[in-house]
Short mmCIF file of C-alpha atoms and ligand atoms in Angstrom, two decimals:
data_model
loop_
_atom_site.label_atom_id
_atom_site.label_comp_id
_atom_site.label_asym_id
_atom_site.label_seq_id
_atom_site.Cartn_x
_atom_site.Cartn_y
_atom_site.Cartn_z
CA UNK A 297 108.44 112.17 250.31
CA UNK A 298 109.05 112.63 246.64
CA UNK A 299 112.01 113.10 244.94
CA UNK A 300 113.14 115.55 241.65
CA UNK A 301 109.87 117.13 242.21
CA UNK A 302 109.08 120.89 242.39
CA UNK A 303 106.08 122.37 243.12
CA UNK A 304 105.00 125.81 242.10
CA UNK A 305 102.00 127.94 243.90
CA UNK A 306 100.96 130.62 241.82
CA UNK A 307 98.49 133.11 243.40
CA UNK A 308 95.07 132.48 242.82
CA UNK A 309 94.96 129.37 245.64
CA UNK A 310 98.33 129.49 247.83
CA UNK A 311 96.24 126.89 250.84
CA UNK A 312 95.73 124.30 247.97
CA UNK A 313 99.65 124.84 247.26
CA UNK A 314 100.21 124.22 250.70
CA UNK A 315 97.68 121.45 250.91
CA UNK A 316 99.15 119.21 248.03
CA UNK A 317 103.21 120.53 249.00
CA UNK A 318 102.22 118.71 252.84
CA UNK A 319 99.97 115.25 251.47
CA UNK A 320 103.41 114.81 249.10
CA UNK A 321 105.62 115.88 252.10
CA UNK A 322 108.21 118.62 250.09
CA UNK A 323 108.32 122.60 250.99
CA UNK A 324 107.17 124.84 247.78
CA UNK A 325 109.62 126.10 245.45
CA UNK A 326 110.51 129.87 245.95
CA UNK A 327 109.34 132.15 243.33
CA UNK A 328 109.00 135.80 243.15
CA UNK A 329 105.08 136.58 241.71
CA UNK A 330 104.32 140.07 241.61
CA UNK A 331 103.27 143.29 239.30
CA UNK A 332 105.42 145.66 238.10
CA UNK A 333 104.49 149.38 238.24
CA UNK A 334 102.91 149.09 235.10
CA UNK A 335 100.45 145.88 235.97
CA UNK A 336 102.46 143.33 234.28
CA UNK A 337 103.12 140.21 235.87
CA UNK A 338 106.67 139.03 237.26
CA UNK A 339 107.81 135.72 237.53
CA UNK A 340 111.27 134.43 238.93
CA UNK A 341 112.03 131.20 239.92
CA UNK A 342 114.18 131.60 242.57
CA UNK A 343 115.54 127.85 242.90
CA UNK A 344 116.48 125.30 240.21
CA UNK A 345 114.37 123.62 238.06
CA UNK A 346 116.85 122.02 235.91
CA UNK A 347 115.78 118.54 235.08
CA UNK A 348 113.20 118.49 237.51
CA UNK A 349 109.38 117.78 236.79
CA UNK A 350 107.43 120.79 237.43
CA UNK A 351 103.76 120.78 239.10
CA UNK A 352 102.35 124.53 238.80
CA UNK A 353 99.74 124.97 240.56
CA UNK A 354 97.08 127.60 239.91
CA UNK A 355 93.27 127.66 239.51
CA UNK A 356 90.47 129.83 237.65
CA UNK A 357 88.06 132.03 239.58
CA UNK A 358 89.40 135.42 240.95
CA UNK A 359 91.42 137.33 239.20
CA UNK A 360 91.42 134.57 235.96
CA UNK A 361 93.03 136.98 233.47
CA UNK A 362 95.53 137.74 235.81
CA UNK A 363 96.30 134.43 236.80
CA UNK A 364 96.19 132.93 233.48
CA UNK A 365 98.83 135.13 232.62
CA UNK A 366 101.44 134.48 235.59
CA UNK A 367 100.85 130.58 234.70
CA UNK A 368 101.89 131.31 231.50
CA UNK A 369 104.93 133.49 232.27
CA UNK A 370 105.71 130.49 234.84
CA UNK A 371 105.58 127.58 232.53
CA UNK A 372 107.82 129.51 230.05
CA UNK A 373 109.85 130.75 233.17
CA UNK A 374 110.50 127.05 234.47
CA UNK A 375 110.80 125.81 230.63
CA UNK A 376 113.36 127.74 229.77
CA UNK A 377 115.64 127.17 233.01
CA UNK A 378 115.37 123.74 231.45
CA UNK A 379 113.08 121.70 233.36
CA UNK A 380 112.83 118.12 232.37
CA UNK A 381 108.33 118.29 232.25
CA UNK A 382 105.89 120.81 233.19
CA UNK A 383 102.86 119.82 234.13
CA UNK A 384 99.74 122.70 234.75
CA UNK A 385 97.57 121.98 237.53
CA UNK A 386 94.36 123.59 237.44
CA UNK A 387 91.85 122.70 239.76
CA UNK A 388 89.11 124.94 238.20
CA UNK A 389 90.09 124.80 234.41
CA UNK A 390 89.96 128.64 233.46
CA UNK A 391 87.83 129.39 230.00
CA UNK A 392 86.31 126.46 229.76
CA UNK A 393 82.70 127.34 229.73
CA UNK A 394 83.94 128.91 225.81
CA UNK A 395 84.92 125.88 224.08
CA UNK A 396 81.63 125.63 222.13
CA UNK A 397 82.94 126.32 218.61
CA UNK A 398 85.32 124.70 216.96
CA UNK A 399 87.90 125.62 214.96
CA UNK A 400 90.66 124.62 213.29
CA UNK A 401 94.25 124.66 213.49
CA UNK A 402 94.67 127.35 211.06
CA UNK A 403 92.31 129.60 213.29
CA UNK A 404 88.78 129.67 210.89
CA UNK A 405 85.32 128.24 212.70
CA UNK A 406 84.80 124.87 211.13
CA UNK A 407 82.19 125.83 208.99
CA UNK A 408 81.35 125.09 205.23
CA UNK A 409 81.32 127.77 202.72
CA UNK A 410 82.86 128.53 199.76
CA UNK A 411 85.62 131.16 199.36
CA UNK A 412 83.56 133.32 197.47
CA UNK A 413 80.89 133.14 200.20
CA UNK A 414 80.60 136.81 201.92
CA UNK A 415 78.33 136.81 205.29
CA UNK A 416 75.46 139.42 204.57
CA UNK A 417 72.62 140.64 206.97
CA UNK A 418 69.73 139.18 204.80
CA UNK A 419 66.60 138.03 206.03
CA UNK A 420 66.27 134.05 206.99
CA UNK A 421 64.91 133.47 204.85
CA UNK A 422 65.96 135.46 202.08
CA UNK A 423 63.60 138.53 201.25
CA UNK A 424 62.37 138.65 198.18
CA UNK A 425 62.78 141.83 195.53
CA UNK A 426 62.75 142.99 192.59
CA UNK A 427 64.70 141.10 190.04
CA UNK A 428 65.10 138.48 192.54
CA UNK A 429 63.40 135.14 192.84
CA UNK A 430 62.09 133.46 195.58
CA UNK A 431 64.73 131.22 197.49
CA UNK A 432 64.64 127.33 195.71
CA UNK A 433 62.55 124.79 197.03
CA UNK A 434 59.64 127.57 198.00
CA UNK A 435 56.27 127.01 196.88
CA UNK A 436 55.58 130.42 195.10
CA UNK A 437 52.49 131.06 196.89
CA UNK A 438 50.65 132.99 199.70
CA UNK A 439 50.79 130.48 202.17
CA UNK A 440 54.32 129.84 201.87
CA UNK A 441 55.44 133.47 201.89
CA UNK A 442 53.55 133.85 205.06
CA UNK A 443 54.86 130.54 206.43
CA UNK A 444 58.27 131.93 205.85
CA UNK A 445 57.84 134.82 206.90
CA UNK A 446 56.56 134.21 210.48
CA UNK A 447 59.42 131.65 210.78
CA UNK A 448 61.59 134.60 210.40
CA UNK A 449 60.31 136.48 212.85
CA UNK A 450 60.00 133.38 215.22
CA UNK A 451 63.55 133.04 214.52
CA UNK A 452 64.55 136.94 214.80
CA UNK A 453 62.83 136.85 218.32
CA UNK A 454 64.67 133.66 219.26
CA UNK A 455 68.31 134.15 218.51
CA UNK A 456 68.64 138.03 218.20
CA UNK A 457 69.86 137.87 214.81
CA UNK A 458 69.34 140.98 213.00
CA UNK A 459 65.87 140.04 211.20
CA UNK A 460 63.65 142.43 210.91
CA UNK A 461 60.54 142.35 211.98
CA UNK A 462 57.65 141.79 210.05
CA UNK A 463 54.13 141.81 210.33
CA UNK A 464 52.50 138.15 210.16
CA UNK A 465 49.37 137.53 208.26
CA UNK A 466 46.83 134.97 210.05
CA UNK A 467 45.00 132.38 207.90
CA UNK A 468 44.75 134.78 205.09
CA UNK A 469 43.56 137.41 206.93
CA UNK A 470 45.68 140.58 207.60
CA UNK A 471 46.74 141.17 211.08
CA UNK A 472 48.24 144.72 210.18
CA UNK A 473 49.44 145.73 207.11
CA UNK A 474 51.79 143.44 204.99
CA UNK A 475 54.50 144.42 202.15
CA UNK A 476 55.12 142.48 199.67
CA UNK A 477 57.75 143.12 196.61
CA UNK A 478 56.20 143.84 193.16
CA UNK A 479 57.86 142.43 190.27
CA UNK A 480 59.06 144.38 187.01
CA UNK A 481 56.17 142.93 184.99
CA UNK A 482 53.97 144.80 187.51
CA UNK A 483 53.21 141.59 189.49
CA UNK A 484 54.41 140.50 192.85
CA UNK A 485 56.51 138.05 192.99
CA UNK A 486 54.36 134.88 193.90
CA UNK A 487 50.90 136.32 193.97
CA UNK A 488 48.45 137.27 190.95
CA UNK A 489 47.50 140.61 190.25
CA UNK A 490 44.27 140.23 192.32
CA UNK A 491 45.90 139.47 195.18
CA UNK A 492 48.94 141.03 195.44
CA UNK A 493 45.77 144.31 194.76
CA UNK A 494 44.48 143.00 198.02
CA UNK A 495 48.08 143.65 200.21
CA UNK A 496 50.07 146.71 200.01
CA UNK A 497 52.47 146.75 197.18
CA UNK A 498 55.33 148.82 198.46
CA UNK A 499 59.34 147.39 197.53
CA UNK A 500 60.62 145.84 200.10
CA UNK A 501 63.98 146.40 200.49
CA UNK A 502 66.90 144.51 201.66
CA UNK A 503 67.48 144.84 205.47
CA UNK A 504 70.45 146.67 206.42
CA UNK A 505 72.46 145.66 209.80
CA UNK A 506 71.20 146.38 212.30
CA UNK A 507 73.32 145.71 215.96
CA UNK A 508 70.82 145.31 219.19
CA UNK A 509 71.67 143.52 222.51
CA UNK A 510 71.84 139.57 222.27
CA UNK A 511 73.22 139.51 218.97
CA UNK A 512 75.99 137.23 218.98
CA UNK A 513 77.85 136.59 215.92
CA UNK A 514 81.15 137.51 216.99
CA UNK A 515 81.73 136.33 220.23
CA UNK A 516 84.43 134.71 220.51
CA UNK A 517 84.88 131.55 221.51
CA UNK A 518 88.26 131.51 223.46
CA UNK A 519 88.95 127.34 223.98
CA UNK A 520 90.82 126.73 221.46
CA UNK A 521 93.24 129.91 222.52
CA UNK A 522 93.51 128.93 225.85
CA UNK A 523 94.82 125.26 225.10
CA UNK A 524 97.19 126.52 222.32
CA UNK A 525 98.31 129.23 224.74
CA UNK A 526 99.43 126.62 227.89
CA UNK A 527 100.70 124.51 225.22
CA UNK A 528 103.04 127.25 223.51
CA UNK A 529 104.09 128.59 227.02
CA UNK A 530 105.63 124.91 227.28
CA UNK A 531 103.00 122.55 229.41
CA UNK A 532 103.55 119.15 228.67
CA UNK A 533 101.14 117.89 230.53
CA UNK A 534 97.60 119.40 232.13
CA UNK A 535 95.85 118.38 235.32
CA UNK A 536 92.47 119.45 236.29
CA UNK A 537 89.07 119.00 237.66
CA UNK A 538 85.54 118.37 236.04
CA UNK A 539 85.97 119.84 232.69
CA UNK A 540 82.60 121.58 232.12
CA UNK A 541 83.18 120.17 228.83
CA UNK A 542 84.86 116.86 228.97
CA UNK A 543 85.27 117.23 225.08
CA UNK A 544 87.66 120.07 226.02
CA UNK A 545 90.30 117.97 226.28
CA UNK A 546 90.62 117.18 222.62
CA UNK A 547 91.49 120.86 222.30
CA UNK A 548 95.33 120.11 223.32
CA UNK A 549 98.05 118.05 221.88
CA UNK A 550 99.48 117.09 225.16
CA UNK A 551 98.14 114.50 227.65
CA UNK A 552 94.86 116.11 230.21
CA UNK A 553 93.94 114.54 233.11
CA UNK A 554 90.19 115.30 234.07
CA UNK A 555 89.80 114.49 237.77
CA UNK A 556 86.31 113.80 239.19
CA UNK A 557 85.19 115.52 241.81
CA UNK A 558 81.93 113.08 241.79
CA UNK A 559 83.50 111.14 244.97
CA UNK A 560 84.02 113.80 247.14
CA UNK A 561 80.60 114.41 246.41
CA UNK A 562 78.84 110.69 246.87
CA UNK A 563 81.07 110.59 250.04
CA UNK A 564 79.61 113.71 251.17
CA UNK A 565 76.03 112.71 250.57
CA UNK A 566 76.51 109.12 252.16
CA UNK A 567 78.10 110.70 255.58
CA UNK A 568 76.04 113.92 255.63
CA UNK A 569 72.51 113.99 253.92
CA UNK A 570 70.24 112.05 256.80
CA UNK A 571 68.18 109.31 255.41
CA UNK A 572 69.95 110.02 251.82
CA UNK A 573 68.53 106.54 250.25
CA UNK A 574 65.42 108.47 249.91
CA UNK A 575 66.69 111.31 248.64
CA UNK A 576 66.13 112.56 245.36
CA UNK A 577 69.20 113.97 242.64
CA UNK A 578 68.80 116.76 240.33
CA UNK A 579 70.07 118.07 237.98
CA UNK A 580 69.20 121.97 236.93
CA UNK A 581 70.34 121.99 233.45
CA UNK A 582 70.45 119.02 230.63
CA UNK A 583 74.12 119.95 230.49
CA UNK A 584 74.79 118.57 233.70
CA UNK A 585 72.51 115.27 233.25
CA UNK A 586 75.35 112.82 232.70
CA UNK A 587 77.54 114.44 235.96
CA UNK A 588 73.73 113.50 238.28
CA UNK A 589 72.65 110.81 236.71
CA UNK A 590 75.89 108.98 237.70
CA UNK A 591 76.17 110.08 240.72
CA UNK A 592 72.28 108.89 241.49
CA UNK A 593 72.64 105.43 239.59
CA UNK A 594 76.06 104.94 241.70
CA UNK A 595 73.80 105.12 244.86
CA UNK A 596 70.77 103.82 243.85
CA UNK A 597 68.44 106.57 244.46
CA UNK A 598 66.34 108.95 241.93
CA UNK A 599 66.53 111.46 239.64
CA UNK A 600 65.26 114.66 238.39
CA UNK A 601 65.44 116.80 235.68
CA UNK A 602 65.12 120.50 235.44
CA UNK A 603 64.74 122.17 232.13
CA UNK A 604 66.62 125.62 231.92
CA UNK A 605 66.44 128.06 229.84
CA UNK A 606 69.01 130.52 230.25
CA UNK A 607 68.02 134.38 230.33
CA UNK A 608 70.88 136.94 231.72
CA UNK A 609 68.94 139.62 233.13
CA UNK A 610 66.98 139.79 236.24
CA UNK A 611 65.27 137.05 238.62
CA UNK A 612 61.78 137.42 238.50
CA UNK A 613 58.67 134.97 238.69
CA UNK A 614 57.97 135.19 235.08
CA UNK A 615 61.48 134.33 234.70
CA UNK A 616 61.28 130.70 237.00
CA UNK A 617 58.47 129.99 234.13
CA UNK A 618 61.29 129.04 231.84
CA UNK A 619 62.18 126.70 234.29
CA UNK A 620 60.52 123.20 234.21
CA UNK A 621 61.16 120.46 236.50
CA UNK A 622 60.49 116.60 235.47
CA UNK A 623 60.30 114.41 238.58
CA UNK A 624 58.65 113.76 241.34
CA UNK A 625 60.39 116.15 244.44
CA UNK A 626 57.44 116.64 246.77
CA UNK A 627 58.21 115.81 250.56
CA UNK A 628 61.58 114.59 249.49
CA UNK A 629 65.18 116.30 250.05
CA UNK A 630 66.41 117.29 246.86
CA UNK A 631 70.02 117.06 245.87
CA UNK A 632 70.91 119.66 243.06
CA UNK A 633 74.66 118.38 241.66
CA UNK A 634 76.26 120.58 239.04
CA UNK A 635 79.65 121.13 238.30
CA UNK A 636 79.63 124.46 239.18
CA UNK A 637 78.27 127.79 240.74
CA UNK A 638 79.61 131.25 239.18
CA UNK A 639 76.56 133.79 239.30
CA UNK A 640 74.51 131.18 241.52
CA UNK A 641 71.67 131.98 239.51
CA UNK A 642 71.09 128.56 238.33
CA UNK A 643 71.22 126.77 241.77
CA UNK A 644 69.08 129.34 243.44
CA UNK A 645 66.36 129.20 240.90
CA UNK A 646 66.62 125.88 240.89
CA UNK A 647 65.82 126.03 244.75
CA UNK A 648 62.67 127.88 244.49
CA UNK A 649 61.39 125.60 241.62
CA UNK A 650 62.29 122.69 243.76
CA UNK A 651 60.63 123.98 246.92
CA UNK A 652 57.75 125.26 244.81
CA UNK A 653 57.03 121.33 243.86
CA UNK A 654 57.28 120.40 247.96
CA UNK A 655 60.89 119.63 248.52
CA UNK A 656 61.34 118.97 252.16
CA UNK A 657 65.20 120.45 252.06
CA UNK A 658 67.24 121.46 248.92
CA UNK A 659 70.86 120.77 248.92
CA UNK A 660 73.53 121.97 246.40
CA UNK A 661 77.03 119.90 245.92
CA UNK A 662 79.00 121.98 243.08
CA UNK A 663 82.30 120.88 242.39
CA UNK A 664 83.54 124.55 241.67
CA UNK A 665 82.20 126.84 244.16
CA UNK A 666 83.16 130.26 241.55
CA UNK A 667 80.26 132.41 243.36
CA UNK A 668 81.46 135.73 241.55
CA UNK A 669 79.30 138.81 242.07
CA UNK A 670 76.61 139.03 244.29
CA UNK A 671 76.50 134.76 244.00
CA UNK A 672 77.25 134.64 248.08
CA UNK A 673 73.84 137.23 248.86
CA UNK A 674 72.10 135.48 246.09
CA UNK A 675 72.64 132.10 248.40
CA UNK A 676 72.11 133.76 251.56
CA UNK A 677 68.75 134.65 250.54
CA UNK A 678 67.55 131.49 248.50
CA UNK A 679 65.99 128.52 249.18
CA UNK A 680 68.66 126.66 249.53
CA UNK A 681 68.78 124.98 252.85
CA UNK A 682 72.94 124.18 252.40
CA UNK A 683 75.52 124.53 249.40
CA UNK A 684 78.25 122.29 249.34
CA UNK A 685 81.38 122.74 247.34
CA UNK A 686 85.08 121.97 246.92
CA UNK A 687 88.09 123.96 247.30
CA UNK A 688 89.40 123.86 243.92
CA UNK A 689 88.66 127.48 244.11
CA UNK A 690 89.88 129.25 247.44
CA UNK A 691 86.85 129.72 249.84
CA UNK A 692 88.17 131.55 252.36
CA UNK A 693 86.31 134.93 252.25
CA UNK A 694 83.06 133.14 250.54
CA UNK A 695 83.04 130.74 253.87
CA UNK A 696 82.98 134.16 256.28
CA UNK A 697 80.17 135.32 254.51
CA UNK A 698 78.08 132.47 253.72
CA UNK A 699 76.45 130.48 256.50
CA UNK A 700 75.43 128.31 254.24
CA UNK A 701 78.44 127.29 253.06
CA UNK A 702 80.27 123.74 253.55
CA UNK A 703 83.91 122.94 251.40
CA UNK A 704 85.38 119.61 250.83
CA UNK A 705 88.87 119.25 250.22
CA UNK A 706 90.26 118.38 246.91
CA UNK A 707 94.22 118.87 248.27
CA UNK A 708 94.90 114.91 248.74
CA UNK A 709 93.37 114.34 245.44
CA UNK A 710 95.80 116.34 243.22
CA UNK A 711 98.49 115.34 245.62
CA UNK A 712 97.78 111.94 244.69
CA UNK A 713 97.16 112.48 240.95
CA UNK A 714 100.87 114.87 240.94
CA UNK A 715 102.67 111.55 243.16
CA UNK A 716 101.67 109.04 240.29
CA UNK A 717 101.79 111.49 237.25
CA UNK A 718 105.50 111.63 238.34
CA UNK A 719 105.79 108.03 239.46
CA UNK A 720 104.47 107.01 235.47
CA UNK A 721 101.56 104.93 237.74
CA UNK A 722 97.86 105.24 236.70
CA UNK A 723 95.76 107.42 237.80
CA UNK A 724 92.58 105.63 237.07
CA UNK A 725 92.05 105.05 240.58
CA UNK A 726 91.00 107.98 241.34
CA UNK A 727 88.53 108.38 238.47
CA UNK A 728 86.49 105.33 240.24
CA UNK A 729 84.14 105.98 243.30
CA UNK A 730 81.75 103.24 244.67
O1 LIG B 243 75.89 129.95 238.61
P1 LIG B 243 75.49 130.27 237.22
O2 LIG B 243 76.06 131.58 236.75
O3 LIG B 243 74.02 130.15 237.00
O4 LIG B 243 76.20 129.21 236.27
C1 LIG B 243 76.18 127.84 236.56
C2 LIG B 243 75.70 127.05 235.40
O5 LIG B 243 76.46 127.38 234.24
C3 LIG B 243 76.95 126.19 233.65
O6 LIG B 243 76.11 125.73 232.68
P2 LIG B 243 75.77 126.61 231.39
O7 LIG B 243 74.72 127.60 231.69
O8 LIG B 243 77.06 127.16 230.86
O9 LIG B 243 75.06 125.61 230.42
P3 LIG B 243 75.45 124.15 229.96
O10 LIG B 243 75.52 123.27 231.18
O11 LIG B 243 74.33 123.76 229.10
O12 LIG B 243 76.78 124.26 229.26
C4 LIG B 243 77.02 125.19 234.78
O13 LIG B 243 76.96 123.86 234.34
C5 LIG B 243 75.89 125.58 235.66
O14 LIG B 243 74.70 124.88 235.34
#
């Protein structure tokens, strides 16, 4: 048993609460979590926190608005009843698939440009017009305009950005009609007089903005918020599990403790896959190549590598084309690892690919089992012969409907980390696995 120790359960994963409150041997703290009328979220500690160290326990997945919010309201709750240290444990870290930009501490993207710089909805590159030059460093040609301007479109039809289309001209010869912009000395800009008499001569003007679906300039990146949120409710101190982003972690000013889930995982595939030695690990996204190559160097068996390219609409054959596997699978059981599963689409598509290239059996270990939406039907009716997760996101109602389904328990391992966080002993122990 632990001493001058209080442990908090918020809502999103009371069995985990009860897990880690039984490996530490000491009862939860009472608290009062609820909604007022209105759908904001109550908090009262109903015990005394003063001078104690503070574990708070609550995970992503769910509700994650709402339970961001009542962690919040927590940490300031036990803060200002003047606990000595409050530490945040979150399992599954909430938000942190949106740490890709950064910013800085003043709030703007870390981006150069000069003060005077105003974002426009020009062409990339730059359209020529009248009065206006071609961009630097452009060969004032034919072949360069075209060049450019089939990069633009290539570009426009990649990334959504709002470039408009334009016809492309192949090896000199028109494809469909082309406009170029005539200059005030009757000339257009780049081309003689004979040619630019060849190709329409109508002004092009500048493109105006144009909003269509995909277009992603402003969405917001919310990392940064999240970290400077836990660490202005009062958190001294965070505690989670596989960080999509391990880099996340330099988005706080207070100590993180990424937890591996990558043992549970080994263990599971050493006690559970038969005949695992000749098994074969994959990974279904070059994001996740580090997390499976470790795991498969660790054991000594293979890997694969599936290249995805992500598309959020429908599943569809033409679809699993954008998925390209490098390795060897056939007649082998194929272990997807990834660090987690929210729509399933990745680990189901990945399935079909696999089994597609003669995979005897297709496992999936995910260290956060999310499955939002449809994920659990999506399973039920994949290739996948089992999916294997942990419980750092409660699996109670996901285990009644998916037969698939296995959970490992992560309970002793932030039990453990929370016993030598307060103890001041290392927790590196529990980062190792062979
Ligand atoms: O179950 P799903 O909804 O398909 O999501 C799961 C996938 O999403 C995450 O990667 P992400 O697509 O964010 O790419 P990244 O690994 O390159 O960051 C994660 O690593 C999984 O591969």
């Amino acid at each position: 048993m632990v001493r001058n120790i209080v442990v908090i359960g918020g809502t999103s994963h009371p069995q985990l609460t009860q897990t880690i409150c039984n490996h530490l041997g000491i009862p939860q703290a009472n608290v009062l979590l609820s909604k007022f009328a209105v759908g904001e979220t109550r908090v009262e500690i109903q015990e005394s926190v003063r001078e104690k160290d503070v574990y708070i326990i609550q995970s992503g997945g769910g509700k994650v608005n709402d339970h961001l919010l009542e962690l919040l309201i927590t940490i300031s709750a036990c803060k200002t009843a003047s606990a000595k240290r409050v530490t945040a444990v979150l399992p599954l870290f909430p938000y942190s698939r949106q740490s890709d930009i950064p910013y800085k501490k003043s709030g703007a993207p870390l981006v150069k440009s000069s003060a005077h710089t105003q974002f426009t909805f020009d062409s990339t590159p730059s359209t020529p017009y009248p009065g206006k030059a071609e961009s630097q460093g452009m060969n004032n040609d034919v072949e360069s305009l075209q060049k450019s301007l089939a990069r633009a479109q290539i570009e426009s039809e990649s990334n959504g950005s709002p470039v408009k289309r334009r016809p492309i001209v192949n090896g000199g010869k028109q494809s469909d009609t082309i406009e170029f912009p005539r200059s005030e000395s009757g000339l257009t800009n780049g081309v003689n007089g004979d040619e630019a008499a060849s190709i329409s001569s109508s002004v092009a003007k500048v493109p105006e903005f144009e909003p269509r679906p995909g277009y992603r300039q402003w969405v917001a990146q919310a990392g940064t918020l999240i970290a400077d949120l836990l660490t202005c409710a009062g958190a001294d101190h965070i505690i989670t599990m596989d960080l999509h982003d391990p880099q996340y972690q330099g988005f706080f000013d207070i100590p993180v403790d990424n937890l591996y889930g990558r043992p549970l995982l080994k263990r599971y595939i050493q006690r559970h896959i038969p005949d695992y030695r000749n098994c074969i690990i994959v990974s279904p996204d070059a994001g996740g190549a580090k997390r499976a190559t470790a795991i498969a160097d660790s054991m000594g068996v293979e890997f694969a590598l599936i290249h995805k390219e992500r598309r959020p609409t429908k599943i569809s054959d033409r679809q699993n084309a954008t998925m390209m596997l490098v390795g060897d699978v056939r007649d082998r059981t194929a272990i997807l690892i990834d660090d987690l599963a929210d729509t399933s689409n990745t680990i189901t598509r990945a399935a079909k690919l696999l089994k597609k290239e003669g995979a005897a059996k297709v496992y999936a270990l995910v260290t956060h089992g999310i499955l939002s939406g449809d994920a659990i039907e999506r399973i039920n009716a994949s290739a996948l012969d089992k999916v294997v997760v942990t419980n750092t996101v409660d699996q109670t109602e996901h285990c009644k409907r998916c037969p698939k389904l296995e959970v490992l328990e992560v309970g002793n391992v932030f039990a453990e980390a929370i016993r030598r966080v307060h103890h001041g002993e290392s927790i590196s122990v529990l980062f190792q696995y062979d």
